[in-house]
Short mmCIF file of C-alpha atoms and ligand atoms in Angstrom, two decimals:
data_model
loop_
_atom_site.label_atom_id
_atom_site.label_comp_id
_atom_site.label_asym_id
_atom_site.label_seq_id
_atom_site.Cartn_x
_atom_site.Cartn_y
_atom_site.Cartn_z
CA MET A 1 -44.59 12.54 48.27
CA PRO A 2 -44.80 8.76 48.64
CA SER A 3 -47.83 7.16 46.97
CA LYS A 4 -50.90 6.79 49.20
CA ASP A 5 -50.35 3.08 49.83
CA GLU A 6 -46.55 3.12 50.11
CA LYS A 7 -45.39 2.31 53.61
CA ILE A 8 -42.23 4.00 54.81
CA PHE A 9 -40.45 1.93 57.44
CA VAL A 10 -37.71 2.98 59.81
CA THR A 11 -35.26 1.21 57.56
CA ARG A 12 -35.01 -0.69 54.31
CA PRO A 13 -32.06 -2.93 53.50
CA ASN A 14 -29.74 -2.03 50.69
CA LEU A 15 -28.95 -4.86 48.34
CA PRO A 16 -26.56 -4.95 45.39
CA PRO A 17 -27.95 -5.58 41.86
CA LEU A 18 -29.18 -9.17 41.80
CA GLU A 19 -27.29 -9.93 38.57
CA GLU A 20 -24.04 -9.15 40.36
CA PHE A 21 -24.86 -11.72 43.02
CA LEU A 22 -25.77 -14.57 40.67
CA PRO A 23 -22.16 -15.47 39.73
CA TYR A 24 -21.41 -15.89 43.44
CA LEU A 25 -24.34 -18.28 43.75
CA GLU A 26 -23.13 -20.23 40.70
CA LYS A 27 -19.79 -20.70 42.43
CA VAL A 28 -21.50 -22.05 45.54
CA TRP A 29 -23.52 -24.46 43.40
CA GLU A 30 -20.34 -25.62 41.64
CA SER A 31 -18.17 -25.99 44.74
CA ARG A 32 -20.91 -27.43 46.98
CA PHE A 33 -19.21 -25.66 49.86
CA LEU A 34 -22.15 -24.21 51.75
CA THR A 35 -20.70 -23.51 55.18
CA ASN A 36 -17.90 -24.41 57.67
CA ASN A 37 -15.21 -21.92 56.70
CA GLY A 38 -15.69 -22.22 52.94
CA PRO A 39 -13.89 -20.14 50.29
CA PHE A 40 -16.24 -17.13 50.43
CA HIS A 41 -16.10 -17.16 54.23
CA ARG A 42 -12.30 -17.02 54.17
CA GLN A 43 -12.24 -14.29 51.53
CA PHE A 44 -14.92 -12.20 53.25
CA GLU A 45 -13.20 -12.46 56.62
CA ALA A 46 -9.95 -11.17 55.11
CA GLU A 47 -11.54 -8.39 53.05
CA LEU A 48 -13.83 -7.22 55.83
CA SER A 49 -10.90 -7.06 58.26
CA ARG A 50 -9.03 -4.88 55.80
CA PHE A 51 -12.06 -2.69 55.21
CA LEU A 52 -12.66 -2.15 58.93
CA GLY A 53 -8.99 -1.75 59.80
CA VAL A 54 -8.87 -4.65 62.27
CA ASP A 55 -6.63 -7.71 62.54
CA TYR A 56 -8.57 -10.52 64.24
CA LEU A 57 -12.15 -10.79 63.03
CA SER A 58 -14.37 -13.89 63.17
CA LEU A 59 -17.59 -14.04 61.19
CA PHE A 60 -20.82 -15.13 62.85
CA ALA A 61 -24.34 -16.19 61.91
CA ASN A 62 -25.75 -13.13 63.69
CA GLY A 63 -24.83 -10.49 66.25
CA THR A 64 -26.58 -12.15 69.19
CA LEU A 65 -24.64 -15.40 68.82
CA ALA A 66 -21.48 -13.33 68.45
CA LEU A 67 -22.18 -11.64 71.79
CA VAL A 68 -23.08 -14.90 73.54
CA THR A 69 -19.84 -16.42 72.24
CA ALA A 70 -17.73 -13.36 73.09
CA LEU A 71 -18.72 -13.73 76.75
CA GLN A 72 -17.85 -17.44 76.61
CA ALA A 73 -14.54 -16.73 74.92
CA LEU A 74 -13.45 -14.50 77.81
CA ARG A 75 -14.94 -16.92 80.38
CA ILE A 76 -17.02 -14.11 81.86
CA THR A 77 -18.97 -15.06 85.01
CA GLY A 78 -20.54 -13.32 88.01
CA GLU A 79 -21.71 -9.75 87.36
CA VAL A 80 -21.31 -7.55 84.32
CA ILE A 81 -21.96 -3.81 84.34
CA THR A 82 -24.04 -2.77 81.36
CA THR A 83 -26.56 -0.29 79.96
CA PRO A 84 -30.34 -0.48 80.01
CA TYR A 85 -30.53 1.65 76.85
CA SER A 86 -29.99 -0.91 74.09
CA PHE A 87 -31.70 -3.63 72.11
CA VAL A 88 -32.72 -6.45 74.43
CA ALA A 89 -30.17 -8.84 72.86
CA THR A 90 -27.40 -7.08 74.83
CA ALA A 91 -28.82 -8.26 78.17
CA HIS A 92 -30.07 -11.57 76.79
CA ALA A 93 -26.49 -12.53 75.89
CA LEU A 94 -25.58 -12.15 79.57
CA TYR A 95 -28.64 -14.12 80.65
CA TRP A 96 -27.80 -17.00 78.29
CA ASN A 97 -24.38 -17.17 79.94
CA GLY A 98 -25.79 -17.22 83.48
CA ILE A 99 -24.31 -13.77 84.17
CA ARG A 100 -26.05 -11.23 86.37
CA PRO A 101 -26.45 -7.88 84.61
CA VAL A 102 -25.85 -4.78 86.71
CA PHE A 103 -27.47 -1.82 84.98
CA VAL A 104 -26.07 1.67 85.25
CA ASP A 105 -27.34 4.86 83.69
CA VAL A 106 -26.25 6.38 80.37
CA GLU A 107 -24.69 9.80 79.97
CA PRO A 108 -27.03 12.45 78.58
CA ASP A 109 -25.20 13.59 75.43
CA TYR A 110 -24.55 10.36 73.53
CA LEU A 111 -26.62 7.89 75.58
CA THR A 112 -23.77 5.44 76.03
CA ILE A 113 -22.92 3.92 79.43
CA ASP A 114 -21.90 6.67 81.88
CA PRO A 115 -18.33 6.02 83.11
CA ALA A 116 -19.06 7.96 86.30
CA LYS A 117 -21.71 5.38 87.20
CA ILE A 118 -19.50 2.34 86.63
CA GLU A 119 -17.12 2.47 89.58
CA PRO A 120 -19.81 2.69 92.29
CA ALA A 121 -21.46 -0.41 90.75
CA ILE A 122 -18.33 -2.61 90.98
CA THR A 123 -18.51 -5.44 93.53
CA PRO A 124 -16.20 -8.40 94.22
CA HIS A 125 -18.32 -10.35 91.68
CA THR A 126 -17.83 -7.90 88.81
CA THR A 127 -15.82 -9.36 85.94
CA ALA A 128 -16.53 -7.11 82.97
CA ILE A 129 -18.08 -3.98 81.50
CA LEU A 130 -20.39 -4.41 78.52
CA GLY A 131 -20.87 -1.09 76.72
CA VAL A 132 -23.00 -0.42 73.67
CA HIS A 133 -22.05 2.06 70.93
CA VAL A 134 -25.69 2.98 70.69
CA TYR A 135 -26.78 4.42 67.29
CA GLY A 136 -23.08 4.20 66.36
CA ASN A 137 -22.04 6.70 69.08
CA PRO A 138 -18.80 5.40 70.57
CA CYS A 139 -18.78 4.78 74.31
CA LYS A 140 -16.34 6.83 76.41
CA MET A 141 -13.77 4.16 75.64
CA GLU A 142 -10.69 5.74 77.20
CA GLN A 143 -12.41 6.34 80.54
CA ILE A 144 -13.95 2.86 80.51
CA GLN A 145 -10.56 1.27 79.85
CA GLU A 146 -9.02 3.18 82.73
CA ILE A 147 -11.65 1.87 85.13
CA ALA A 148 -11.27 -1.66 83.74
CA ASP A 149 -7.48 -1.53 84.17
CA THR A 150 -7.79 -0.25 87.72
CA PHE A 151 -10.19 -2.99 88.77
CA GLY A 152 -8.92 -5.81 86.52
CA LEU A 153 -12.11 -6.08 84.45
CA HIS A 154 -12.70 -7.17 80.88
CA VAL A 155 -14.31 -4.76 78.42
CA ILE A 156 -16.70 -5.92 75.74
CA TYR A 157 -18.39 -3.62 73.27
CA ASP A 158 -21.69 -4.33 71.61
CA ALA A 159 -20.87 -2.53 68.37
CA ALA A 160 -23.94 -3.84 66.54
CA HIS A 161 -24.65 -0.26 65.38
CA ALA A 162 -21.05 0.80 64.79
CA PHE A 163 -20.00 -0.73 61.48
CA GLY A 164 -17.24 1.46 60.04
CA VAL A 165 -17.28 4.03 62.86
CA THR A 166 -13.91 5.51 63.76
CA TYR A 167 -12.72 7.51 66.76
CA LYS A 168 -9.63 9.73 66.39
CA GLY A 169 -8.98 8.08 63.03
CA GLN A 170 -9.04 4.52 64.31
CA SER A 171 -11.79 1.89 64.22
CA VAL A 172 -13.83 1.75 67.44
CA LEU A 173 -13.51 -2.02 67.09
CA ARG A 174 -9.90 -1.73 68.25
CA TYR A 175 -11.00 -0.81 71.77
CA GLY A 176 -11.79 -3.22 74.61
CA ASP A 177 -11.05 -6.93 74.72
CA LEU A 178 -13.73 -7.85 72.21
CA SER A 179 -16.34 -6.08 70.10
CA ILE A 180 -19.26 -7.55 68.24
CA LEU A 181 -20.97 -6.41 65.05
CA SER A 182 -24.39 -7.20 63.57
CA PHE A 183 -25.10 -7.49 59.85
CA HIS A 184 -28.85 -7.89 60.33
CA ALA A 185 -31.23 -6.73 57.59
CA THR A 186 -31.84 -3.51 59.52
CA LYS A 187 -28.16 -2.54 59.76
CA VAL A 188 -25.98 -0.23 57.65
CA PHE A 189 -24.15 -3.26 56.29
CA THR A 190 -26.22 -6.41 55.88
CA THR A 191 -25.66 -10.04 54.94
CA PHE A 192 -29.38 -10.84 55.57
CA GLU A 193 -28.42 -12.04 59.07
CA GLY A 194 -24.81 -11.98 60.20
CA GLY A 195 -22.31 -10.73 62.68
CA ALA A 196 -18.71 -10.78 63.82
CA ILE A 197 -16.45 -10.71 66.85
CA ILE A 198 -13.35 -8.56 66.70
CA ALA A 199 -10.53 -9.66 69.01
CA GLN A 200 -7.23 -7.93 69.76
CA ASN A 201 -4.98 -10.98 69.50
CA GLU A 202 -4.60 -14.14 67.46
CA LYS A 203 -4.96 -16.53 70.36
CA LEU A 204 -8.35 -15.18 71.32
CA LYS A 205 -9.52 -15.24 67.70
CA GLU A 206 -8.50 -18.88 67.52
CA ARG A 207 -10.53 -19.69 70.63
CA ILE A 208 -13.52 -17.81 69.21
CA ASP A 209 -13.24 -19.73 65.92
CA TYR A 210 -13.28 -23.02 67.82
CA LEU A 211 -16.18 -21.97 70.02
CA LYS A 212 -18.40 -20.98 67.08
CA ASN A 213 -17.85 -24.45 65.57
CA PHE A 214 -18.92 -26.61 68.55
CA GLY A 215 -15.51 -26.16 70.17
CA PHE A 216 -13.67 -28.26 67.56
CA ALA A 217 -9.95 -27.49 67.27
CA ASN A 218 -9.54 -30.41 64.87
CA GLU A 219 -11.45 -33.56 63.93
CA VAL A 220 -10.92 -35.19 67.30
CA THR A 221 -10.35 -32.33 69.76
CA VAL A 222 -13.05 -30.24 71.43
CA ILE A 223 -11.62 -27.39 73.52
CA GLY A 224 -14.85 -26.47 75.32
CA PRO A 225 -18.63 -26.31 75.12
CA GLY A 226 -18.89 -24.58 71.76
CA ILE A 227 -21.97 -23.66 69.81
CA ASN A 228 -22.93 -23.55 66.16
CA ALA A 229 -22.70 -19.86 65.28
CA LYS A 230 -21.02 -20.04 61.88
CA MET A 231 -21.73 -17.71 59.00
CA ASN A 232 -22.64 -19.63 55.83
CA GLU A 233 -21.32 -19.19 52.29
CA PHE A 234 -24.42 -17.41 51.06
CA GLN A 235 -24.06 -14.70 53.71
CA ALA A 236 -20.30 -14.40 53.16
CA ALA A 237 -20.72 -14.07 49.38
CA LEU A 238 -23.28 -11.32 49.84
CA GLY A 239 -21.00 -9.62 52.33
CA LEU A 240 -18.17 -9.56 49.80
CA LEU A 241 -20.39 -7.85 47.27
CA GLN A 242 -21.86 -5.45 49.82
CA LEU A 243 -18.35 -4.21 50.63
CA LYS A 244 -18.26 -2.68 47.14
CA TYR A 245 -21.27 -0.51 47.95
CA VAL A 246 -21.27 0.21 51.67
CA GLN A 247 -19.28 3.44 51.47
CA GLN A 248 -21.83 4.77 49.03
CA TYR A 249 -24.71 3.71 51.30
CA ILE A 250 -23.09 5.56 54.21
CA GLU A 251 -22.61 8.70 52.13
CA GLN A 252 -26.28 8.65 51.11
CA ARG A 253 -27.31 8.16 54.74
CA LYS A 254 -25.11 11.09 55.69
CA GLN A 255 -26.85 13.44 53.26
CA ILE A 256 -30.27 12.42 54.58
CA SER A 257 -29.11 12.79 58.19
CA LEU A 258 -27.73 16.26 57.51
CA ARG A 259 -31.06 17.37 56.09
CA TYR A 260 -32.97 15.91 59.05
CA GLN A 261 -30.57 17.70 61.36
CA GLU A 262 -31.13 21.01 59.61
CA ILE A 263 -34.91 20.60 59.93
CA PHE A 264 -35.08 19.38 63.51
CA GLU A 265 -32.49 21.70 65.05
CA LYS A 266 -34.91 24.54 64.38
CA ILE A 267 -37.92 22.94 66.07
CA PRO A 268 -38.31 23.92 69.74
CA GLY A 269 -38.62 20.95 72.07
CA ILE A 270 -36.85 18.52 69.73
CA ARG A 271 -33.27 17.44 70.36
CA VAL A 272 -30.90 15.75 67.93
CA LEU A 273 -27.63 14.14 69.03
CA PRO A 274 -24.34 16.02 68.59
CA HIS A 275 -21.74 14.68 66.14
CA PRO A 276 -18.26 15.70 67.28
CA GLY A 277 -15.53 15.95 64.68
CA GLU A 278 -13.22 13.33 66.17
CA ILE A 279 -15.75 10.65 65.24
CA GLU A 280 -16.47 9.39 61.74
CA TYR A 281 -20.07 8.23 61.82
CA ASN A 282 -21.97 5.63 59.84
CA PHE A 283 -25.36 7.35 60.15
CA ALA A 284 -27.01 4.13 61.24
CA TYR A 285 -30.02 5.77 62.91
CA PHE A 286 -31.64 9.18 63.16
CA PRO A 287 -33.08 9.45 66.66
CA ILE A 288 -34.90 12.59 67.78
CA PHE A 289 -35.94 13.32 71.36
CA ILE A 290 -39.24 15.05 71.94
CA ASP A 291 -39.67 17.09 75.11
CA GLU A 292 -43.43 17.13 75.35
CA LYS A 293 -43.52 20.10 77.74
CA VAL A 294 -41.79 22.34 75.19
CA TYR A 295 -42.93 20.77 71.91
CA GLY A 296 -46.54 20.44 73.06
CA THR A 297 -47.20 16.99 71.57
CA SER A 298 -45.94 13.74 73.04
CA ARG A 299 -43.54 11.31 71.42
CA ASP A 300 -46.25 8.64 71.35
CA ALA A 301 -48.71 11.01 69.75
CA MET A 302 -46.18 11.84 67.02
CA TYR A 303 -45.49 8.13 66.51
CA GLU A 304 -49.23 7.62 65.88
CA ILE A 305 -49.58 10.72 63.70
CA LEU A 306 -46.72 9.53 61.49
CA LYS A 307 -48.41 6.13 61.18
CA GLN A 308 -51.52 7.86 59.88
CA HIS A 309 -49.28 9.10 57.07
CA ASN A 310 -47.98 5.55 56.48
CA ILE A 311 -44.66 6.43 58.13
CA TYR A 312 -43.50 3.79 60.58
CA ALA A 313 -40.90 5.38 62.86
CA ARG A 314 -39.66 3.26 65.78
CA ARG A 315 -39.09 3.92 69.48
CA TYR A 316 -35.61 2.42 69.77
CA PHE A 317 -35.05 1.92 72.75
CA TYR A 318 -38.39 1.88 74.47
CA PRO A 319 -39.18 0.14 76.72
CA LEU A 320 -35.81 0.04 78.43
CA ILE A 321 -34.29 -3.42 78.84
CA THR A 322 -34.83 -2.99 82.58
CA HIS A 323 -38.60 -2.94 82.05
CA PHE A 324 -38.70 -6.44 80.50
CA PRO A 325 -39.66 -9.38 82.77
CA PRO A 326 -36.26 -11.15 82.90
CA TYR A 327 -34.56 -7.99 84.19
CA ARG A 328 -37.04 -5.78 86.04
CA GLY A 329 -36.57 -7.60 89.37
CA TYR A 330 -32.95 -6.52 89.77
CA GLU A 331 -32.19 -3.73 92.22
CA SER A 332 -30.08 -2.00 89.53
CA ALA A 333 -33.11 -2.01 87.20
CA ARG A 334 -35.15 0.33 89.39
CA PRO A 335 -36.15 3.47 87.49
CA GLU A 336 -34.84 5.80 90.21
CA HIS A 337 -31.29 4.55 89.49
CA LEU A 338 -31.59 5.22 85.76
CA PRO A 339 -33.08 8.71 85.38
CA VAL A 340 -31.36 9.61 82.08
CA ALA A 341 -32.19 6.33 80.34
CA GLU A 342 -35.78 6.47 81.62
CA LYS A 343 -36.22 9.98 80.27
CA VAL A 344 -34.70 9.44 76.82
CA SER A 345 -36.56 6.20 76.30
CA ARG A 346 -39.82 8.14 76.81
CA GLU A 347 -38.70 10.84 74.36
CA VAL A 348 -36.98 8.96 71.57
CA LEU A 349 -38.26 8.39 68.07
CA CYS A 350 -36.03 6.94 65.34
CA LEU A 351 -37.01 8.40 62.00
CA PRO A 352 -36.80 6.49 58.71
CA LEU A 353 -33.23 6.39 57.48
CA TYR A 354 -31.80 4.34 54.65
CA ALA A 355 -29.64 5.02 51.64
CA ASP A 356 -32.42 5.37 49.07
CA LEU A 357 -34.95 7.16 51.26
CA LYS A 358 -36.52 9.78 48.99
CA PRO A 359 -35.73 13.42 49.88
CA GLU A 360 -39.44 14.30 49.55
CA VAL A 361 -40.24 11.84 52.37
CA VAL A 362 -37.70 13.60 54.59
CA GLU A 363 -39.39 16.92 53.80
CA GLN A 364 -42.82 15.42 54.44
CA ILE A 365 -41.71 14.15 57.85
CA GLY A 366 -40.23 17.56 58.64
CA ASP A 367 -43.50 19.26 57.62
CA ILE A 368 -45.56 16.97 59.86
CA PHE A 369 -43.37 17.92 62.83
CA LYS A 370 -43.45 21.62 61.93
CA GLN A 371 -47.26 21.52 61.82
CA HIS A 372 -47.35 20.32 65.42
CA ALA A 373 -44.59 22.64 66.66
CA PRO A 374 -45.46 25.26 69.31
N1 T4K B 1 -27.04 -5.47 69.97
C1 T4K B 1 -27.68 -4.37 69.54
C2 T4K B 1 -27.34 -3.05 70.13
C3 T4K B 1 -28.64 -4.48 68.52
O1 T4K B 1 -29.30 -3.38 68.09
C4 T4K B 1 -28.91 -5.74 67.97
C5 T4K B 1 -29.91 -5.88 66.95
C6 T4K B 1 -28.19 -6.85 68.44
C7 T4K B 1 -27.25 -6.66 69.45
C8 T4K B 1 -28.38 -8.23 67.91
O2 T4K B 1 -27.90 -8.38 66.59
P1 T4K B 1 -28.60 -9.49 65.62
O3 T4K B 1 -28.63 -10.78 66.39
O4 T4K B 1 -29.98 -8.99 65.25
O5 T4K B 1 -27.65 -9.55 64.45
C9 T4K B 1 -34.43 -5.00 64.81
C10 T4K B 1 -33.47 -6.11 64.45
O6 T4K B 1 -34.09 -7.38 64.38
C11 T4K B 1 -32.28 -6.20 65.33
O7 T4K B 1 -31.27 -6.82 64.55
C12 T4K B 1 -31.77 -4.83 65.75
N2 T4K B 1 -30.70 -4.91 66.70
C13 T4K B 1 -32.89 -4.02 66.35
C14 T4K B 1 -32.45 -2.66 66.78
O8 T4K B 1 -33.90 -3.86 65.38
P2 T4K B 1 -37.01 -5.13 65.18
O9 T4K B 1 -37.85 -6.13 65.90
O10 T4K B 1 -37.26 -3.69 65.44
O11 T4K B 1 -37.01 -5.41 63.60
P3 T4K B 1 -38.21 -5.35 62.58
O12 T4K B 1 -38.34 -6.70 61.96
O13 T4K B 1 -39.42 -4.77 63.20
O14 T4K B 1 -37.64 -4.38 61.46
C15 T4K B 1 -37.76 -2.97 61.51
C16 T4K B 1 -38.23 -2.46 60.16
O15 T4K B 1 -37.23 -2.70 59.19
C17 T4K B 1 -39.48 -3.14 59.65
O16 T4K B 1 -40.60 -2.43 60.06
C18 T4K B 1 -39.32 -3.11 58.15
C19 T4K B 1 -37.82 -3.02 57.93
N3 T4K B 1 -37.27 -4.30 57.46
C20 T4K B 1 -36.98 -5.27 58.38
C21 T4K B 1 -36.47 -6.48 57.98
C22 T4K B 1 -36.15 -7.56 58.97
C23 T4K B 1 -37.10 -4.53 56.13
O17 T4K B 1 -37.40 -3.63 55.30
N4 T4K B 1 -36.56 -5.71 55.71
C24 T4K B 1 -36.25 -6.71 56.57
O18 T4K B 1 -35.76 -7.76 56.15
O19 T4K B 1 -35.51 -5.49 65.57
#
C-alpha cells in the first residue's frame, strides 16, 4: 500500500541515474554548443532513427511544434479530416495553420479514426487526413492509405503515443506522409519536452529541417516562413541516455498492463482494449471504459473515489476536442455525428501506469473497483 500522503498520478516520468547524465552535461559545458544541430543533436537523431527503424527523422522541441511544422512542410490548406478523440494539440495544430478541421467518428474497438467515416466527409477542399494512434493503437493505416490514394490526399499521423509501436513487424512511423512523436514528460520516452517528425524521403526531411530553424537553408537563404522548433543539446543528451533504458521501461509497463488486464477483464461493466498479436505495443496508457448501467457506478464517481485514496487517474480524452470553444461551432463537431467518441469519452478512465508503479498500488486500484462492482 502507498503511504497515506503519497500521491499516485496517472504517470511518472522515468529518468536515468543522474550520475550517468552528468558527463553529458560536462560535455555541453566544455563545447558550449547548446542548440542549433549540435553534436548531441546529430548523434541522437541518428541513434533514435536506428532504434525506431526509420530513415528520415527530425528532432523537435516538442510534439505540438512538430505537428504544426509537419502541416507546413506538406503545405496543407483547406480542410483536414481528423478525430475528436485525442489531446487538444491535434486540432490546435490545424488551427494554427488556418486549416479547417472536419471531425469524423472513431471506430469502437481501438478508438482510432473510422475509415468508413472518412470518404463521406471528403469535399473539394479536403487536402489531408490526420489520424491519431491513440494510446499507441495504430490507426487502420492500410485502409486510410487506400482512401488517400483514391482521392489524392496527404496522410499525417499524430503518433505522440506510439513511440516504438510496430505493426506487422514494421514501425508505424513508416506509414503516411509524415508522423509526429512527443517526448513530453508524460510519455513512454521522455526528453523533458521533445518531439520528432518522421518523413518518408530525404527531400521532405530537408524541408522540415529548414522549417524548424526559421526556414534557413544556409546563412543567407530562407526557403519559407519557418519557425523556431529546434530540440536543444540538453534534451538530445538526455534522449541518448534514455535510449539505453526505454526497452526496460516498456517491459515493466507491459507487466503492469497485463496485471491490470487480468483484474479488469473479470469486472462486469468494465471494458479494456484488445491487443491483437500483429501489433507490438508500448503500453503507453491503460484506459478502462466504465459502462455505468452494468457496473452500477459512474466513471466520474470512480474518478472521485480514487482521488479519495490519493490516486489521480485521468479522463483522457474527456471532454472531446469538439466540445472546446474553438471547435464546437463546426457542423462536424455536433455530438450526433460522433456517437462512438461521445460515448467512450464519457466512459474512459486512464489508470496510473509507469515503469516503477508498485504492484501493490495496482492491486489496491483493482480492489477499489471490485468493491464497487455489481
Ligand atoms: N498529440 C497527442 C495525441 C498528445 O497526447 C499530445 C500530448 C500532443 C500531440 C502534444 O505533444 P507535446 O507538445 O506535449 O509534446 C499531458 C501532456 O502535457 C501532453 O504532452 C499529453 N499529450 C497529454 C495527453 O497529457 P496534462 O495536462 O494531462 O499533463 P499534466 O501536467 O496534468 O500531467 C499528468 C500527470 O503526470 C500529473 O498529474 C503528474 C504527472 N507528471 C507530469 C509532468 C508534466 C509528472 O509526474 N511529472 C511531470 O513532469 O497533459
